Short mmCIF file of C-alpha atoms in Angstrom, two decimals:
data_model
loop_
_atom_site.label_atom_id
_atom_site.label_comp_id
_atom_site.label_asym_id
_atom_site.label_seq_id
_atom_site.Cartn_x
_atom_site.Cartn_y
_atom_site.Cartn_z
CA MET A 20 -63.48 -109.01 148.18
CA ASN A 21 -66.50 -107.19 149.67
CA LEU A 22 -67.67 -103.70 148.75
CA LYS A 23 -65.94 -102.06 151.70
CA GLU A 24 -62.59 -103.58 150.72
CA LEU A 25 -63.11 -102.57 147.07
CA LEU A 26 -63.81 -98.96 148.05
CA ALA A 27 -60.72 -98.92 150.29
CA LYS A 28 -58.61 -100.26 147.42
CA LYS A 29 -60.02 -97.57 145.10
CA GLN A 30 -59.09 -94.86 147.60
CA SER A 31 -55.57 -96.28 147.88
CA LEU A 32 -55.09 -96.28 144.08
CA GLU A 33 -56.42 -92.72 143.81
CA ASN A 34 -53.93 -91.60 146.49
CA ILE A 35 -51.09 -93.26 144.57
CA LYS A 36 -52.27 -91.54 141.38
CA LYS A 37 -52.16 -88.13 143.10
CA ILE A 38 -48.57 -88.78 144.19
CA ILE A 39 -47.47 -89.82 140.69
CA ASP A 40 -49.31 -86.83 139.19
CA SER A 41 -47.31 -84.56 141.52
CA GLU A 42 -44.06 -86.30 140.51
CA LYS A 43 -44.97 -85.87 136.85
CA ASN A 44 -45.58 -82.15 137.33
CA LEU A 45 -42.18 -81.79 139.03
CA THR A 46 -40.55 -83.68 136.15
CA LEU A 47 -42.18 -81.33 133.62
CA ILE A 48 -40.96 -78.31 135.59
CA ASN A 49 -37.42 -79.77 135.68
CA ILE A 50 -37.46 -80.39 131.93
CA LEU A 51 -38.60 -76.82 131.20
CA LYS A 52 -36.00 -75.38 133.57
CA LEU A 53 -33.16 -77.48 132.14
CA ALA A 54 -34.23 -76.71 128.56
CA LYS A 55 -34.28 -72.97 129.27
CA ASN A 56 -30.81 -73.11 130.81
CA ASN A 57 -29.59 -75.28 127.96
CA ASN A 58 -30.82 -72.81 125.38
CA PHE A 59 -28.80 -70.04 127.01
CA TYR A 60 -25.65 -72.17 127.47
CA LEU A 61 -25.65 -73.33 123.84
CA SER A 62 -26.23 -69.84 122.50
CA ARG A 63 -23.43 -68.42 124.64
CA SER A 64 -21.03 -71.18 123.60
CA PHE A 65 -21.68 -70.37 119.93
CA VAL A 66 -20.99 -66.70 120.57
CA SER A 67 -17.63 -67.61 122.11
CA GLN A 68 -16.86 -69.98 119.24
CA ASN A 69 -17.67 -67.26 116.72
CA PHE A 70 -15.50 -64.71 118.53
CA LEU A 71 -12.57 -67.12 118.74
CA ASN A 72 -12.80 -68.22 115.11
CA ASN A 73 -12.79 -64.60 113.93
CA ILE A 74 -9.96 -63.60 116.24
CA ASN A 75 -7.95 -66.58 115.00
CA LYS A 76 -8.66 -65.46 111.44
CA TYR A 77 -7.56 -61.83 111.82
CA TYR A 78 -5.09 -61.79 114.73
CA GLN A 79 -1.92 -63.54 115.80
CA THR A 80 -2.28 -65.24 119.19
CA ASP A 81 -0.21 -67.56 121.37
CA SER A 82 -3.02 -70.04 122.08
CA GLU A 83 -2.45 -73.48 120.60
CA LEU A 84 -6.06 -74.35 121.45
CA LEU A 85 -7.17 -72.24 118.48
CA SER A 86 -5.26 -74.50 116.12
CA ASP A 87 -7.28 -76.20 113.37
CA LYS A 88 -5.06 -79.26 113.59
CA LYS A 89 -6.07 -82.27 115.63
CA ALA A 90 -3.90 -83.25 118.56
CA LYS A 91 -2.46 -86.73 118.98
CA GLN A 92 -4.37 -87.25 122.21
CA THR A 93 -8.00 -86.77 123.23
CA LEU A 94 -9.84 -85.96 126.43
CA TRP A 95 -13.12 -87.87 126.41
CA ILE A 96 -15.94 -86.58 128.62
CA TYR A 97 -18.44 -89.43 128.96
CA ILE A 98 -21.71 -88.56 130.72
CA THR A 99 -24.16 -91.33 131.62
CA GLU A 100 -27.42 -91.43 133.56
CA SER A 101 -28.83 -94.18 135.77
CA GLU A 102 -30.40 -96.90 133.61
CA LYS A 103 -33.88 -97.58 134.93
CA TYR A 104 -35.69 -98.75 131.83
CA GLN A 105 -33.37 -101.34 130.20
CA THR A 106 -33.00 -99.39 126.96
CA ASP A 107 -29.16 -99.57 126.98
CA PRO A 108 -28.68 -96.35 124.96
CA TYR A 109 -24.92 -96.30 125.56
CA GLN A 110 -23.95 -99.57 123.89
CA LYS A 111 -23.35 -98.07 120.42
CA HIS A 112 -21.46 -95.08 121.87
CA GLU A 113 -19.12 -97.39 123.77
CA ALA A 114 -18.52 -99.67 120.79
CA ASP A 115 -17.60 -96.66 118.64
CA MET A 116 -15.36 -95.18 121.35
CA LEU A 117 -13.41 -98.42 121.73
CA LYS A 118 -12.60 -98.29 118.01
CA THR A 119 -11.11 -94.80 118.42
CA ILE A 120 -9.70 -94.35 121.94
CA ASN A 121 -5.93 -94.44 122.30
CA LEU A 122 -5.51 -96.31 125.59
CA LYS A 123 -1.95 -95.05 125.98
CA ASN A 124 -2.42 -91.32 125.41
CA ASP A 125 -6.12 -90.52 125.85
CA PHE A 126 -7.84 -89.59 129.10
CA MET A 127 -11.46 -89.71 130.20
CA ILE A 128 -13.66 -87.74 132.56
CA ALA A 129 -16.35 -90.24 133.57
CA ILE A 130 -19.67 -88.94 134.90
CA GLY A 131 -22.11 -91.63 136.06
CA GLN A 132 -21.51 -95.20 137.21
CA ARG A 133 -21.87 -96.62 133.69
CA ALA A 134 -19.11 -94.30 132.44
CA ILE A 135 -16.85 -95.13 135.40
CA ASP A 136 -17.30 -98.87 134.85
CA PHE A 137 -16.63 -98.47 131.12
CA ALA A 138 -13.36 -96.63 131.79
CA ASN A 139 -12.18 -99.09 134.43
CA ASN A 140 -13.16 -102.23 132.49
CA ASN A 141 -11.29 -101.02 129.40
CA LYS A 142 -8.27 -99.61 131.30
CA ILE A 143 -8.85 -96.06 130.08
CA ASN A 144 -6.86 -93.34 131.86
CA LEU A 145 -9.21 -91.49 134.21
CA ALA A 146 -8.68 -87.77 134.77
CA PHE A 147 -11.77 -87.47 136.97
CA GLU A 148 -14.83 -89.49 137.92
CA TYR A 149 -18.12 -88.77 139.64
CA LYS A 150 -20.88 -91.27 140.34
CA GLU A 151 -23.82 -89.29 138.89
CA ASN A 152 -24.69 -86.38 136.64
CA ASN A 153 -25.52 -83.89 139.37
CA VAL A 154 -25.71 -80.77 137.21
CA ALA A 155 -25.91 -78.28 140.09
CA TYR A 156 -22.82 -79.79 141.77
CA LEU A 157 -20.69 -80.46 138.68
CA SER A 158 -21.36 -77.05 137.16
CA LYS A 159 -19.45 -75.46 140.06
CA PHE A 160 -16.07 -76.94 139.14
CA LEU A 161 -16.08 -79.25 136.08
CA PRO A 162 -15.43 -76.48 133.49
CA ASN A 163 -12.43 -75.27 135.52
CA LEU A 164 -11.21 -78.84 135.94
CA ILE A 165 -11.20 -79.26 132.15
CA GLN A 166 -9.39 -75.95 131.67
CA ASN A 167 -6.80 -76.89 134.30
CA PHE A 168 -6.27 -80.25 132.58
CA LEU A 169 -5.49 -78.47 129.31
CA ASP A 170 -3.24 -75.91 131.03
CA LYS A 171 -1.27 -78.72 132.65
CA ASN A 172 -1.14 -81.23 129.79
CA GLY A 173 -1.17 -79.07 126.68
CA LEU A 174 -3.16 -79.51 123.50
CA TYR A 175 -5.86 -82.19 123.56
CA ASN A 176 -8.85 -82.86 121.36
CA ILE A 177 -12.02 -82.79 123.46
CA ASN A 178 -14.92 -85.13 122.70
CA TYR A 179 -18.17 -85.27 124.68
CA VAL A 180 -20.25 -88.45 124.73
CA ILE A 181 -23.86 -88.24 125.88
CA ASN A 182 -27.16 -89.95 125.10
CA SER A 183 -29.48 -87.64 123.17
CA SER A 184 -31.75 -88.26 120.19
CA ARG A 185 -30.90 -84.74 118.99
CA ILE A 186 -27.24 -85.67 118.56
CA THR A 187 -26.72 -87.97 115.59
CA ASN A 188 -23.03 -88.82 116.03
CA SER A 189 -21.58 -91.01 118.77
CA TRP A 190 -19.76 -88.00 120.22
CA ILE A 191 -19.46 -84.24 119.89
CA GLU A 192 -16.09 -82.71 119.00
CA VAL A 193 -15.55 -79.55 121.04
CA LEU A 194 -11.85 -79.07 120.25
CA PRO A 195 -10.48 -78.40 117.65
CA LEU A 196 -12.77 -75.40 117.67
CA ASN A 197 -13.71 -75.61 113.97
CA ASN A 198 -14.98 -79.17 114.42
CA PHE A 199 -17.70 -78.10 116.84
CA ALA A 200 -20.95 -78.09 114.87
CA LEU A 201 -23.66 -78.95 117.38
CA LYS A 202 -27.12 -77.65 116.45
CA MET A 203 -30.27 -77.85 118.56
CA ASP A 204 -33.75 -77.06 117.23
CA ASP A 205 -34.67 -74.68 120.06
CA GLN A 206 -31.31 -72.93 120.16
CA GLU A 207 -31.35 -69.16 120.08
CA ASN A 208 -29.37 -67.74 117.20
CA ILE A 209 -27.18 -64.91 118.46
CA LEU A 210 -25.39 -63.59 115.41
CA ILE A 211 -22.30 -61.41 115.45
CA ASP A 212 -21.68 -61.43 111.70
CA ASN A 213 -22.11 -57.66 111.54
CA ILE A 214 -18.98 -57.10 113.65
CA ASP A 215 -15.90 -56.13 111.66
CA PHE A 216 -13.17 -57.88 113.65
CA ARG A 217 -10.44 -56.22 111.60
CA LYS A 218 -11.34 -52.88 113.20
CA ILE A 219 -11.59 -54.16 116.77
CA LYS A 220 -8.85 -53.33 119.26
CA ILE A 221 -8.64 -55.67 122.24
CA TYR A 222 -7.25 -54.37 125.55
CA PRO A 223 -5.12 -54.93 127.54
CA ASP A 224 -3.86 -58.06 125.82
CA ILE A 225 -5.34 -60.24 123.08
CA ASN A 226 -4.01 -63.45 124.61
CA LEU A 227 -5.77 -62.73 127.91
CA PHE A 228 -9.00 -62.16 125.99
CA VAL A 229 -8.55 -65.42 124.07
CA ASP A 230 -7.93 -67.35 127.29
CA SER A 231 -11.05 -65.80 128.80
CA GLU A 232 -13.23 -66.66 125.79
CA LEU A 233 -11.83 -70.19 125.61
CA ASN A 234 -12.71 -70.65 129.26
CA ALA A 235 -16.22 -69.30 128.57
CA TYR A 236 -16.61 -71.57 125.53
CA LEU A 237 -15.57 -74.70 127.42
CA SER A 238 -17.66 -73.71 130.44
CA TYR A 239 -20.87 -73.10 128.53
CA ILE A 240 -20.62 -76.15 126.30
CA THR A 241 -19.91 -78.31 129.36
CA LEU A 242 -22.98 -76.92 131.14
CA ALA A 243 -25.07 -77.35 127.99
CA LEU A 244 -24.18 -81.02 127.57
CA LEU A 245 -24.59 -81.82 131.28
CA ASN A 246 -28.06 -80.29 130.99
CA GLU A 247 -28.86 -82.10 127.74
CA SER A 248 -27.99 -85.47 129.26
CA SER A 249 -30.12 -84.66 132.30
CA ILE A 250 -33.05 -83.58 130.09
CA VAL A 251 -32.99 -86.95 128.33
CA ASN A 252 -33.04 -88.70 131.70
CA GLU A 253 -35.98 -86.57 132.86
CA LYS A 254 -37.84 -87.43 129.65
CA TYR A 255 -37.36 -91.13 130.43
CA ASN A 256 -38.81 -90.42 133.88
CA LEU A 257 -41.76 -88.64 132.27
CA ILE A 258 -42.45 -91.62 130.01
CA ALA A 259 -42.34 -93.97 133.00
CA GLU A 260 -44.67 -91.71 135.02
CA ASN A 261 -47.15 -91.51 132.14
CA GLN A 262 -47.08 -95.30 131.86
CA LYS A 263 -47.76 -95.65 135.59
CA LEU A 264 -50.69 -93.22 135.32
CA ASN A 265 -52.10 -95.13 132.33
CA ASP A 266 -51.81 -98.40 134.25
CA LEU A 267 -53.53 -96.85 137.27
CA ASP A 268 -56.34 -95.52 135.08
CA LYS A 269 -56.89 -99.02 133.67
CA ARG A 270 -56.90 -100.54 137.16
CA LEU A 271 -59.30 -97.88 138.44
CA LEU A 272 -61.60 -98.40 135.45
CA ALA A 273 -61.72 -102.15 136.09
CA LEU A 274 -62.15 -101.57 139.82
CA ASN A 275 -65.02 -99.11 139.27
CA LYS A 276 -66.79 -101.69 137.12
CA HIS A 277 -66.28 -104.28 139.86
CA ILE A 278 -67.60 -101.85 142.48
CA LYS A 279 -70.65 -101.07 140.33
CA ARG A 280 -71.41 -104.79 139.95
CA GLU A 281 -71.06 -105.29 143.69
CA GLN A 282 -73.32 -102.31 144.38
CA GLN A 283 -75.93 -103.59 141.92
CA GLN A 284 -75.77 -107.05 143.45
CA LEU A 285 -76.12 -105.56 146.93
CA GLU A 286 -79.10 -103.49 145.79
CA GLN A 287 -80.74 -106.60 144.30
CA GLU A 288 -80.18 -108.49 147.53
CA GLU A 289 -81.68 -105.63 149.54
CA ILE A 290 -84.70 -105.49 147.19
CA ALA A 291 -85.13 -109.25 147.51
CA ILE A 292 -85.00 -109.04 151.31
CA LEU A 293 -87.48 -106.15 151.37
CA SER A 294 -89.74 -107.99 148.95
CA TYR A 295 -89.56 -111.13 151.07
CA LYS A 296 -90.43 -109.18 154.22
CA LYS A 297 -93.28 -107.41 152.39
CA ASN A 298 -94.72 -110.67 151.10
CA GLY A 299 -94.37 -112.23 154.52
CA LEU A 300 -96.23 -109.31 156.09
CA TYR A 301 -99.19 -109.58 153.68
CA SER A 302 -99.41 -113.34 154.07
CA LYS A 303 -100.20 -113.08 157.78
#
């Protein structure tokens, strides 16, 4: 490969590096945006949980969803991302689910092709499926879909299954309400312990308020976990982009050394030619 070809190859690699750098910056922006949203969603879900637990403690309501007892059936919400890097993070989750799922009574909401295939291959009742975790799209209707499922079918436990290093168990129990104990390091702590619920009067109807807060709780925790799954996926993308940039830096370093050798060799050849011409001139 001559010097001209080497320089053209260098320019091509530098152009590719600029593109990947831009993609990396977009990934970082997405992670920060998702994390900020997630922080709010988690904090708001804990506020609703706290309200509901205190109302259940001090007031009589008609909502069976505030019961501390587990139901006989469970709604599983399994969220998976596209698997680009052959890490197979879902294998343990699926093995643990298969030990627990009641194929006769339980239902699943499957988000992502891996989740859909898992449900179909194991003959799990599907309440809803969608091919990918599109947070912007799913956030418009998935919380209401879950609420409508409960309104139609009665009391169900709700378990969410996602891949996240910040979640130690194979799934997160969202209902019964007292079983929900998710904790994130960057979560804002919004405390309402100073409220004396025994002195609060709720208008116009306590059951309407409970239904509203339950809807808020399920909505915010759904949005939080959709975001958390997406954050993990974006972090995988960031790792891959950093690896590509490191590989490009190594290739450019080797190429620059090659170019320098070629330039030095070319300079030596030019000096030799000039020296030959000079010697030839003096010999005449």
